[in-house]
């Protein structure tokens, strides 16, 4: 596991340049993502009447979807669960009371150095503004990345903050998506963390691993294998159809590298809001070595109201799911509330269980 290439990452940044050569393939796939509404419509032969609304809405929060992800969609099907997650539609422009710009209160916890320290023992490092995909339900579609991500300049301040607080046991790389950073940049962050002995766990939250599995390249796998911290990789998959053979193969490599693999999904109306779909997701995840972790209630962000599943329906779904699956494949239904100590875990439907 501690391969030569992993050892070489402990030398100063300037000597690591050669490693970034392996970034070529996935960075090209990332740059080749579809950002043009017409290209998407033509590729998938989508019904014409949705084209103009898509163009209009994409002028705000833009369309972005990797070609490999589009290849997993059904042609001509406007209701495809993968397409629904990325297609701009008119409903995003509706103003709905209760759906605001900063739904999770991140603006209050940001310390200006790219660290969000909301929960005990865990510090979240906002590593980058870029994502390989633009998810229409994204809780950060209005987030001010430009001012808050820990770029090269802020990296030191972020690491100083973590080094100075011994209560921080786990560092969470989030964003944006930390896997849109180069391997070279990840190596620099990793090297900084390796000097902080109270940090024993490194967690990476990524949707890129799902939508652009090429990103899990040899250099990244070696970097994971070489971490002195326990490495937890939380992928963000919402539907079994997203988890094709390419994703499965990369998950296998990460497991071999010693990472613990978890999944965090978002409960989305007409994407995955039925027990059969959620059960299929859990079973597919397990078959590729990933344990279900959270099923998140939608953060109530402006432009996402059409994705919401109400709490009573969500709890009923959990009851149905628990009736179909072994307990270890049932994710925790959770909601994030501004100002609270932890994410709120919601129970099953009391009515359905007779309690
Ligand atoms: C979600 C989140 C975490 C991690 O929460 P877990 O319940 O441990 O998964 C940590 N920090 C912030 C700011 C978060 O939003
Ligand atoms: S990958 Fe994550 S952060 Fe990026 S747009 Fe999608 S949900 Fe938002």
mmCIF file of C-alpha atoms and ligand atoms in Angstrom:
data_model
loop_
_atom_site.group_PDB
_atom_site.id
_atom_site.type_symbol
_atom_site.label_atom_id
_atom_site.label_comp_id
_atom_site.label_asym_id
_atom_site.label_seq_id
_atom_site.Cartn_x
_atom_site.Cartn_y
_atom_site.Cartn_z
ATOM 1 C CA UNK A 1 0.000 0.000 0.000
ATOM 2 C CA UNK A 2 2.835 2.376 0.760
ATOM 3 C CA UNK A 3 4.094 2.442 -2.784
ATOM 4 C CA UNK A 4 7.087 4.372 -3.982
ATOM 5 C CA UNK A 5 4.909 6.980 -5.605
ATOM 6 C CA UNK A 6 3.120 7.622 -2.322
ATOM 7 C CA UNK A 7 6.445 8.056 -0.549
ATOM 8 C CA UNK A 8 7.535 10.529 -3.169
ATOM 9 C CA UNK A 9 4.596 12.740 -2.230
ATOM 10 C CA UNK A 10 6.251 13.603 1.059
ATOM 11 C CA UNK A 11 8.888 15.682 -0.693
ATOM 12 C CA UNK A 12 8.289 19.420 -1.233
ATOM 13 C CA UNK A 13 5.740 20.582 -3.776
ATOM 14 C CA UNK A 14 8.178 21.714 -6.467
ATOM 15 C CA UNK A 15 9.446 18.156 -6.921
ATOM 16 C CA UNK A 16 5.997 16.730 -7.477
ATOM 17 C CA UNK A 17 5.292 18.336 -10.824
ATOM 18 C CA UNK A 18 5.849 15.134 -12.780
ATOM 19 C CA UNK A 19 2.931 13.484 -10.951
ATOM 20 C CA UNK A 20 0.502 15.938 -12.456
ATOM 21 C CA UNK A 21 1.134 14.520 -15.912
ATOM 22 C CA UNK A 22 -1.384 11.819 -15.079
ATOM 23 C CA UNK A 23 -4.014 14.534 -14.653
ATOM 24 C CA UNK A 24 -4.188 14.850 -18.433
ATOM 25 C CA UNK A 25 -6.943 12.319 -19.169
ATOM 26 C CA UNK A 26 -9.584 13.332 -16.678
ATOM 27 C CA UNK A 27 -8.918 17.046 -17.020
ATOM 28 C CA UNK A 28 -9.617 16.723 -20.715
ATOM 29 C CA UNK A 29 -12.865 14.861 -19.974
ATOM 30 C CA UNK A 30 -13.772 17.592 -17.502
ATOM 31 C CA UNK A 31 -13.093 20.352 -20.022
ATOM 32 C CA UNK A 32 -15.109 18.414 -22.610
ATOM 33 C CA UNK A 33 -18.236 18.497 -20.440
ATOM 34 C CA UNK A 34 -21.397 19.656 -22.196
ATOM 35 C CA UNK A 35 -22.260 23.237 -21.290
ATOM 36 C CA UNK A 36 -24.397 24.015 -24.315
ATOM 37 C CA UNK A 37 -28.129 23.288 -24.135
ATOM 38 C CA UNK A 38 -28.423 22.571 -27.868
ATOM 39 C CA UNK A 39 -25.670 19.969 -27.778
ATOM 40 C CA UNK A 40 -27.450 18.138 -24.968
ATOM 41 C CA UNK A 41 -30.817 18.265 -26.746
ATOM 42 C CA UNK A 42 -29.332 16.987 -29.989
ATOM 43 C CA UNK A 43 -27.337 14.187 -28.356
ATOM 44 C CA UNK A 44 -30.328 12.883 -26.395
ATOM 45 C CA UNK A 45 -33.042 13.729 -28.947
ATOM 46 C CA UNK A 46 -35.095 15.502 -26.279
ATOM 47 C CA UNK A 47 -38.577 16.925 -26.965
ATOM 48 C CA UNK A 48 -38.285 20.376 -28.587
ATOM 49 C CA UNK A 49 -40.649 22.188 -26.243
ATOM 50 C CA UNK A 50 -38.166 21.949 -23.361
ATOM 51 C CA UNK A 51 -35.312 23.516 -25.334
ATOM 52 C CA UNK A 52 -36.169 27.206 -24.973
ATOM 53 C CA UNK A 53 -36.884 27.025 -21.202
ATOM 54 C CA UNK A 54 -33.572 25.173 -20.767
ATOM 55 C CA UNK A 55 -31.699 27.909 -22.653
ATOM 56 C CA UNK A 56 -33.379 30.636 -20.614
ATOM 57 C CA UNK A 57 -32.679 29.014 -17.255
ATOM 58 C CA UNK A 58 -29.100 28.046 -18.133
ATOM 59 C CA UNK A 59 -28.342 31.742 -18.591
ATOM 60 C CA UNK A 60 -28.425 31.937 -14.756
ATOM 61 C CA UNK A 61 -26.890 28.782 -13.212
ATOM 62 C CA UNK A 62 -25.251 27.233 -16.273
ATOM 63 C CA UNK A 63 -25.620 23.745 -17.695
ATOM 64 C CA UNK A 64 -22.610 21.485 -17.062
ATOM 65 C CA UNK A 65 -22.594 17.722 -17.513
ATOM 66 C CA UNK A 66 -19.761 15.321 -18.452
ATOM 67 C CA UNK A 67 -20.334 13.277 -21.624
ATOM 68 C CA UNK A 68 -19.796 9.996 -19.815
ATOM 69 C CA UNK A 69 -22.692 10.847 -17.490
ATOM 70 C CA UNK A 70 -24.940 11.759 -20.440
ATOM 71 C CA UNK A 71 -24.116 8.343 -21.913
ATOM 72 C CA UNK A 72 -25.882 6.726 -18.926
ATOM 73 C CA UNK A 73 -29.157 8.549 -19.733
ATOM 74 C CA UNK A 74 -32.020 7.173 -21.841
ATOM 75 C CA UNK A 75 -32.399 8.905 -25.213
ATOM 76 C CA UNK A 76 -35.560 10.901 -25.772
ATOM 77 C CA UNK A 77 -36.731 10.564 -22.163
ATOM 78 C CA UNK A 78 -37.283 13.934 -20.467
ATOM 79 C CA UNK A 79 -38.099 12.055 -17.216
ATOM 80 C CA UNK A 80 -34.794 10.194 -17.091
ATOM 81 C CA UNK A 81 -33.650 10.403 -13.438
ATOM 82 C CA UNK A 82 -30.109 11.413 -14.404
ATOM 83 C CA UNK A 83 -31.269 14.048 -16.867
ATOM 84 C CA UNK A 84 -33.607 15.593 -14.312
ATOM 85 C CA UNK A 85 -30.633 16.304 -12.054
ATOM 86 C CA UNK A 86 -28.822 18.410 -14.649
ATOM 87 C CA UNK A 87 -31.429 19.827 -17.053
ATOM 88 C CA UNK A 88 -32.300 23.510 -16.475
ATOM 89 C CA UNK A 89 -36.093 23.946 -16.407
ATOM 90 C CA UNK A 90 -38.516 26.835 -15.958
ATOM 91 C CA UNK A 91 -39.556 25.788 -12.441
ATOM 92 C CA UNK A 92 -36.136 26.921 -11.168
ATOM 93 C CA UNK A 93 -37.194 30.505 -11.752
ATOM 94 C CA UNK A 94 -40.238 30.263 -9.452
ATOM 95 C CA UNK A 95 -39.978 32.301 -6.272
ATOM 96 C CA UNK A 96 -41.188 30.028 -3.457
ATOM 97 C CA UNK A 97 -41.465 31.283 0.144
ATOM 98 C CA UNK A 98 -39.043 29.449 2.456
ATOM 99 C CA UNK A 99 -36.534 28.718 -0.322
ATOM 100 C CA UNK A 100 -33.735 31.200 0.251
ATOM 101 C CA UNK A 101 -30.234 31.963 -0.958
ATOM 102 C CA UNK A 102 -28.296 30.697 2.111
ATOM 103 C CA UNK A 103 -30.426 27.800 3.365
ATOM 104 C CA UNK A 104 -27.816 26.141 5.592
ATOM 105 C CA UNK A 105 -26.310 29.229 7.192
ATOM 106 C CA UNK A 106 -22.839 28.610 5.803
ATOM 107 C CA UNK A 107 -22.218 32.333 5.587
ATOM 108 C CA UNK A 108 -22.251 32.491 9.380
ATOM 109 C CA UNK A 109 -19.772 29.652 9.989
ATOM 110 C CA UNK A 110 -17.201 30.644 7.398
ATOM 111 C CA UNK A 111 -14.156 32.093 9.090
ATOM 112 C CA UNK A 112 -12.766 33.687 5.987
ATOM 113 C CA UNK A 113 -9.911 31.185 5.659
ATOM 114 C CA UNK A 114 -11.849 28.490 3.786
ATOM 115 C CA UNK A 115 -12.631 26.464 6.946
ATOM 116 C CA UNK A 116 -16.233 25.742 7.986
ATOM 117 C CA UNK A 117 -16.088 24.588 11.592
ATOM 118 C CA UNK A 118 -19.711 23.942 12.500
ATOM 119 C CA UNK A 119 -19.621 20.522 14.151
ATOM 120 C CA UNK A 120 -17.509 19.169 16.985
ATOM 121 C CA UNK A 121 -14.275 17.471 15.983
ATOM 122 C CA UNK A 122 -14.783 17.997 12.265
ATOM 123 C CA UNK A 123 -13.528 20.869 10.157
ATOM 124 C CA UNK A 124 -14.666 21.243 6.602
ATOM 125 C CA UNK A 125 -12.160 22.663 4.157
ATOM 126 C CA UNK A 126 -13.783 24.441 1.225
ATOM 127 C CA UNK A 127 -11.211 23.482 -1.343
ATOM 128 C CA UNK A 128 -12.422 24.694 -4.706
ATOM 129 C CA UNK A 129 -15.204 26.477 -6.512
ATOM 130 C CA UNK A 130 -15.361 24.165 -9.499
ATOM 131 C CA UNK A 131 -17.608 21.139 -10.028
ATOM 132 C CA UNK A 132 -17.507 18.578 -12.839
ATOM 133 C CA UNK A 133 -21.299 18.792 -13.022
ATOM 134 C CA UNK A 134 -23.907 21.404 -12.187
ATOM 135 C CA UNK A 135 -26.661 19.728 -10.190
ATOM 136 C CA UNK A 136 -29.857 21.730 -10.394
ATOM 137 C CA UNK A 137 -30.765 20.972 -6.759
ATOM 138 C CA UNK A 138 -27.389 22.126 -5.493
ATOM 139 C CA UNK A 139 -27.454 23.768 -2.086
ATOM 140 C CA UNK A 140 -24.475 25.826 -3.161
ATOM 141 C CA UNK A 141 -25.769 27.219 -6.422
ATOM 142 C CA UNK A 142 -25.691 30.640 -4.779
ATOM 143 C CA UNK A 143 -22.563 30.117 -2.673
ATOM 144 C CA UNK A 144 -19.859 32.724 -2.970
ATOM 145 C CA UNK A 145 -16.975 30.384 -3.848
ATOM 146 C CA UNK A 146 -14.790 33.152 -5.169
ATOM 147 C CA UNK A 147 -14.429 34.687 -1.709
ATOM 148 C CA UNK A 148 -14.501 31.558 0.456
ATOM 149 C CA UNK A 149 -12.592 28.699 -1.073
ATOM 150 C CA UNK A 150 -9.192 27.854 0.346
ATOM 151 C CA UNK A 151 -7.127 28.657 -2.699
ATOM 152 C CA UNK A 152 -3.364 28.518 -2.782
ATOM 153 C CA UNK A 153 -3.181 31.792 -0.863
ATOM 154 C CA UNK A 154 -5.646 30.814 1.846
ATOM 155 C CA UNK A 155 -4.365 27.245 2.217
ATOM 156 C CA UNK A 156 -1.862 28.216 4.881
ATOM 157 C CA UNK A 157 -4.424 30.085 6.979
ATOM 158 C CA UNK A 158 -6.749 27.072 6.799
ATOM 159 C CA UNK A 159 -3.991 24.664 7.882
ATOM 160 C CA UNK A 160 -2.939 27.028 10.691
ATOM 161 C CA UNK A 161 -6.515 27.074 11.949
ATOM 162 C CA UNK A 162 -6.666 23.248 11.979
ATOM 163 C CA UNK A 163 -3.202 22.904 13.555
ATOM 164 C CA UNK A 164 -4.138 25.323 16.356
ATOM 165 C CA UNK A 165 -7.317 23.478 17.393
ATOM 166 C CA UNK A 166 -6.566 20.033 18.831
ATOM 167 C CA UNK A 167 -10.281 19.208 19.076
ATOM 168 C CA UNK A 168 -10.304 18.740 15.287
ATOM 169 C CA UNK A 169 -9.893 14.976 14.674
ATOM 170 C CA UNK A 170 -11.265 14.869 11.166
ATOM 171 C CA UNK A 171 -10.697 17.108 8.175
ATOM 172 C CA UNK A 172 -13.359 17.037 5.503
ATOM 173 C CA UNK A 173 -12.431 18.148 2.022
ATOM 174 C CA UNK A 174 -15.509 19.560 0.365
ATOM 175 C CA UNK A 175 -16.262 22.366 -2.023
ATOM 176 C CA UNK A 176 -17.288 22.540 -4.791
ATOM 177 C CA UNK A 177 -15.707 19.186 -5.327
ATOM 178 C CA UNK A 178 -12.180 18.498 -4.053
ATOM 179 C CA UNK A 179 -11.616 16.055 -6.903
ATOM 180 C CA UNK A 180 -11.727 18.896 -9.386
ATOM 181 C CA UNK A 181 -8.359 19.857 -7.883
ATOM 182 C CA UNK A 182 -5.242 18.459 -9.543
ATOM 183 C CA UNK A 183 -3.389 15.580 -7.894
ATOM 184 C CA UNK A 184 -0.560 18.024 -7.404
ATOM 185 C CA UNK A 185 -2.753 20.403 -5.413
ATOM 186 C CA UNK A 186 -4.184 17.513 -3.368
ATOM 187 C CA UNK A 187 -0.647 16.393 -2.587
ATOM 188 C CA UNK A 188 0.119 19.840 -1.173
ATOM 189 C CA UNK A 189 -2.999 19.809 1.033
ATOM 190 C CA UNK A 190 -2.236 16.243 2.143
ATOM 191 C CA UNK A 191 1.353 17.099 3.003
ATOM 192 C CA UNK A 192 0.121 20.011 5.134
ATOM 193 C CA UNK A 193 -2.300 17.770 7.031
ATOM 194 C CA UNK A 194 0.304 15.050 7.596
ATOM 195 C CA UNK A 195 2.148 17.417 9.932
ATOM 196 C CA UNK A 196 -0.913 17.809 12.189
ATOM 197 C CA UNK A 197 -0.931 14.770 14.474
ATOM 198 C CA UNK A 198 -4.365 15.350 16.065
ATOM 199 C CA UNK A 199 -6.035 14.904 12.675
ATOM 200 C CA UNK A 200 -6.527 11.135 12.393
ATOM 201 C CA UNK A 201 -9.223 11.008 9.737
ATOM 202 C CA UNK A 202 -9.387 12.531 6.287
ATOM 203 C CA UNK A 203 -12.761 12.591 4.601
ATOM 204 C CA UNK A 204 -13.387 13.527 0.990
ATOM 205 C CA UNK A 205 -16.861 14.343 -0.285
ATOM 206 C CA UNK A 206 -17.151 13.994 -4.030
ATOM 207 C CA UNK A 207 -19.722 13.773 -6.762
ATOM 208 C CA UNK A 208 -17.007 13.808 -9.416
ATOM 209 C CA UNK A 209 -16.203 10.164 -8.600
ATOM 210 C CA UNK A 210 -19.741 9.357 -9.812
ATOM 211 C CA UNK A 211 -20.142 11.655 -12.808
ATOM 212 C CA UNK A 212 -16.524 11.446 -14.037
ATOM 213 C CA UNK A 213 -14.963 8.216 -12.711
ATOM 214 C CA UNK A 214 -11.834 8.786 -14.855
ATOM 215 C CA UNK A 215 -10.872 11.231 -12.095
ATOM 216 C CA UNK A 216 -9.990 8.282 -9.847
ATOM 217 C CA UNK A 217 -6.685 7.823 -11.654
ATOM 218 C CA UNK A 218 -3.544 5.938 -10.593
ATOM 219 C CA UNK A 219 -1.929 8.942 -8.920
ATOM 220 C CA UNK A 220 -5.044 9.643 -6.854
ATOM 221 C CA UNK A 221 -5.374 6.004 -5.791
ATOM 222 C CA UNK A 222 -1.713 6.001 -4.748
ATOM 223 C CA UNK A 223 -2.207 9.236 -2.826
ATOM 224 C CA UNK A 224 -5.134 7.668 -0.932
ATOM 225 C CA UNK A 225 -3.050 4.556 -0.205
ATOM 226 C CA UNK A 226 -0.269 6.721 1.174
ATOM 227 C CA UNK A 227 -2.340 8.777 3.638
ATOM 228 C CA UNK A 228 -1.274 8.316 7.266
ATOM 229 C CA UNK A 229 -4.839 9.277 8.262
ATOM 230 C CA UNK A 230 -7.768 6.877 7.910
ATOM 231 C CA UNK A 231 -9.339 7.849 4.634
ATOM 232 C CA UNK A 232 -13.104 8.039 4.163
ATOM 233 C CA UNK A 233 -14.461 8.800 0.722
ATOM 234 C CA UNK A 234 -18.097 9.814 0.564
ATOM 235 C CA UNK A 235 -19.484 9.630 -2.950
ATOM 236 C CA UNK A 236 -22.681 11.442 -3.868
ATOM 237 C CA UNK A 237 -24.891 9.135 -5.929
ATOM 238 C CA UNK A 238 -28.658 9.527 -6.091
ATOM 239 C CA UNK A 239 -29.714 6.705 -8.392
ATOM 240 C CA UNK A 240 -28.508 3.177 -9.237
ATOM 241 C CA UNK A 241 -28.406 4.080 -12.941
ATOM 242 C CA UNK A 242 -25.514 6.442 -12.155
ATOM 243 C CA UNK A 243 -23.359 3.552 -10.951
ATOM 244 C CA UNK A 244 -22.105 1.930 -14.140
ATOM 245 C CA UNK A 245 -19.146 -0.426 -14.573
ATOM 246 C CA UNK A 246 -16.632 2.423 -14.832
ATOM 247 C CA UNK A 247 -17.709 3.710 -11.410
ATOM 248 C CA UNK A 248 -17.705 0.177 -9.972
ATOM 249 C CA UNK A 249 -14.146 -0.449 -11.172
ATOM 250 C CA UNK A 250 -12.819 2.773 -9.586
ATOM 251 C CA UNK A 251 -14.574 2.014 -6.298
ATOM 252 C CA UNK A 252 -12.780 -1.331 -6.266
ATOM 253 C CA UNK A 253 -9.440 0.406 -6.628
ATOM 254 C CA UNK A 254 -10.201 2.829 -3.791
ATOM 255 C CA UNK A 255 -11.130 -0.059 -1.518
ATOM 256 C CA UNK A 256 -7.869 -1.783 -2.367
ATOM 257 C CA UNK A 257 -6.143 1.467 -1.408
ATOM 258 C CA UNK A 258 -7.672 1.124 2.058
ATOM 259 C CA UNK A 259 -10.407 3.755 1.880
ATOM 260 C CA UNK A 260 -13.775 3.381 3.594
ATOM 261 C CA UNK A 261 -16.463 4.159 1.021
ATOM 262 C CA UNK A 262 -19.805 5.729 1.922
ATOM 263 C CA UNK A 263 -22.632 7.265 -0.072
ATOM 264 C CA UNK A 264 -24.632 10.364 0.588
ATOM 265 C CA UNK A 265 -27.764 10.852 -1.502
ATOM 266 C CA UNK A 266 -30.264 13.676 -1.697
ATOM 267 C CA UNK A 267 -33.953 12.798 -1.687
ATOM 268 C CA UNK A 268 -35.254 14.323 -4.910
ATOM 269 C CA UNK A 269 -38.784 14.426 -6.229
ATOM 270 C CA UNK A 270 -39.196 12.364 -9.404
ATOM 271 C CA UNK A 271 -35.564 11.254 -9.278
ATOM 272 C CA UNK A 272 -35.429 8.816 -6.361
ATOM 273 C CA UNK A 273 -38.525 9.413 -4.191
ATOM 274 C CA UNK A 274 -39.885 5.871 -4.151
ATOM 275 C CA UNK A 275 -38.877 2.878 -2.067
ATOM 276 C CA UNK A 276 -38.053 0.659 -5.040
ATOM 277 C CA UNK A 277 -35.596 3.199 -6.494
ATOM 278 C CA UNK A 278 -33.949 3.805 -3.121
ATOM 279 C CA UNK A 279 -33.682 0.075 -2.419
ATOM 280 C CA UNK A 280 -32.089 -0.461 -5.835
ATOM 281 C CA UNK A 281 -29.612 2.338 -5.066
ATOM 282 C CA UNK A 282 -28.610 0.770 -1.730
ATOM 283 C CA UNK A 283 -28.188 -2.675 -3.262
ATOM 284 C CA UNK A 284 -26.145 -1.381 -6.168
ATOM 285 C CA UNK A 285 -23.952 0.639 -3.786
ATOM 286 C CA UNK A 286 -23.284 -2.416 -1.636
ATOM 287 C CA UNK A 287 -22.479 -4.528 -4.691
ATOM 288 C CA UNK A 288 -19.673 -2.087 -5.576
ATOM 289 C CA UNK A 289 -18.356 -1.840 -2.006
ATOM 290 C CA UNK A 290 -20.019 1.401 -0.875
ATOM 291 C CA UNK A 291 -22.182 1.676 2.271
ATOM 292 C CA UNK A 292 -25.253 3.952 2.305
ATOM 293 C CA UNK A 293 -24.668 6.777 4.822
ATOM 294 C CA UNK A 294 -27.106 9.679 4.563
ATOM 295 C CA UNK A 295 -30.255 10.323 2.595
ATOM 296 C CA UNK A 296 -30.493 14.077 2.793
ATOM 297 C CA UNK A 297 -33.614 16.147 2.791
ATOM 298 C CA UNK A 298 -33.241 18.878 0.203
ATOM 299 C CA UNK A 299 -31.726 22.098 1.494
ATOM 300 C CA UNK A 300 -34.358 24.739 0.876
ATOM 301 C CA UNK A 301 -32.456 26.842 -1.590
ATOM 302 C CA UNK A 302 -34.011 29.264 -4.084
ATOM 303 C CA UNK A 303 -34.679 27.533 -7.413
ATOM 304 C CA UNK A 304 -34.971 23.974 -6.059
ATOM 305 C CA UNK A 305 -38.540 23.829 -4.665
ATOM 306 C CA UNK A 306 -39.723 21.457 -7.409
ATOM 307 C CA UNK A 307 -37.307 18.797 -6.082
ATOM 308 C CA UNK A 308 -38.690 18.826 -2.540
ATOM 309 C CA UNK A 309 -40.229 15.767 -0.895
ATOM 310 C CA UNK A 310 -42.160 16.692 2.245
ATOM 311 C CA UNK A 311 -41.127 15.296 5.593
ATOM 312 C CA UNK A 312 -44.142 13.018 6.132
ATOM 313 C CA UNK A 313 -43.625 11.410 2.719
ATOM 314 C CA UNK A 314 -39.890 11.054 3.391
ATOM 315 C CA UNK A 315 -40.494 9.288 6.703
ATOM 316 C CA UNK A 316 -43.006 6.959 5.067
ATOM 317 C CA UNK A 317 -40.388 6.137 2.435
ATOM 318 C CA UNK A 318 -37.902 5.244 5.166
ATOM 319 C CA UNK A 319 -40.446 2.915 6.741
ATOM 320 C CA UNK A 320 -41.013 1.213 3.393
ATOM 321 C CA UNK A 321 -37.273 0.990 2.809
ATOM 322 C CA UNK A 322 -36.654 -0.543 6.236
ATOM 323 C CA UNK A 323 -39.262 -3.160 5.333
ATOM 324 C CA UNK A 324 -37.355 -4.147 2.202
ATOM 325 C CA UNK A 325 -33.691 -4.024 3.146
ATOM 326 C CA UNK A 326 -31.334 -5.282 5.841
ATOM 327 C CA UNK A 327 -30.729 -2.544 8.403
ATOM 328 C CA UNK A 328 -27.179 -1.931 7.217
ATOM 329 C CA UNK A 329 -28.429 -0.888 3.783
ATOM 330 C CA UNK A 330 -30.901 1.695 5.094
ATOM 331 C CA UNK A 331 -29.385 5.196 5.000
ATOM 332 C CA UNK A 332 -30.064 7.756 7.726
ATOM 333 C CA UNK A 333 -32.647 10.324 6.710
ATOM 334 C CA UNK A 334 -31.099 13.659 7.669
ATOM 335 C CA UNK A 335 -31.673 17.346 7.473
ATOM 336 C CA UNK A 336 -29.260 20.201 8.004
ATOM 337 C CA UNK A 337 -30.591 23.050 10.143
ATOM 338 C CA UNK A 338 -28.787 26.355 10.452
ATOM 339 C CA UNK A 339 -27.146 26.831 13.837
ATOM 340 C CA UNK A 340 -27.569 23.248 15.150
ATOM 341 C CA UNK A 341 -24.849 21.010 16.675
ATOM 342 C CA UNK A 342 -25.235 18.217 14.142
ATOM 343 C CA UNK A 343 -27.307 17.226 11.198
ATOM 344 C CA UNK A 344 -30.771 16.278 12.359
ATOM 345 C CA UNK A 345 -31.590 12.588 11.881
ATOM 346 C CA UNK A 346 -35.299 12.068 11.215
ATOM 347 C CA UNK A 347 -37.064 8.917 12.373
ATOM 348 C CA UNK A 348 -39.434 6.635 10.523
ATOM 349 C CA UNK A 349 -43.116 7.398 10.115
ATOM 350 C CA UNK A 350 -44.658 6.913 13.572
ATOM 351 C CA UNK A 351 -48.066 6.205 12.084
ATOM 352 C CA UNK A 352 -46.844 3.418 9.839
ATOM 353 C CA UNK A 353 -44.944 1.658 12.630
ATOM 354 C CA UNK A 354 -47.899 1.976 14.993
ATOM 355 C CA UNK A 355 -45.956 3.885 17.658
HETATM 356 C C1 LIG B 1 -22.239 17.899 6.999
HETATM 357 C C2 LIG B 1 -21.129 18.627 7.582
HETATM 358 C C3 LIG B 1 -20.152 17.965 8.336
HETATM 359 C C4 LIG B 1 -20.155 16.463 8.549
HETATM 360 O O1 LIG B 1 -21.285 15.985 9.199
HETATM 361 P P1 LIG B 1 -21.404 14.412 9.482
HETATM 362 O O2 LIG B 1 -22.702 14.286 10.196
HETATM 363 O O3 LIG B 1 -20.227 14.024 10.308
HETATM 364 O O4 LIG B 1 -21.376 13.736 8.142
HETATM 365 C C5 LIG B 1 -19.151 18.712 8.900
HETATM 366 N N1 LIG B 1 -19.077 20.053 8.736
HETATM 367 C C6 LIG B 1 -20.000 20.723 8.018
HETATM 368 C C7 LIG B 1 -19.874 22.196 7.894
HETATM 369 C C8 LIG B 1 -21.055 20.033 7.420
HETATM 370 O O5 LIG B 1 -21.951 20.714 6.713
HETATM 371 S S1 LIG B 2 -21.317 18.305 -7.463
HETATM 372 FE FE1 LIG B 2 -22.122 18.830 -5.419
HETATM 373 S S2 LIG B 2 -21.433 20.943 -5.058
HETATM 374 FE FE2 LIG B 2 -21.205 20.516 -7.273
HETATM 375 S S3 LIG B 2 -23.119 21.220 -8.230
HETATM 376 FE FE3 LIG B 2 -23.394 19.051 -7.750
HETATM 377 S S4 LIG B 2 -24.345 19.011 -5.704
HETATM 378 FE FE4 LIG B 2 -23.461 21.050 -6.020
#
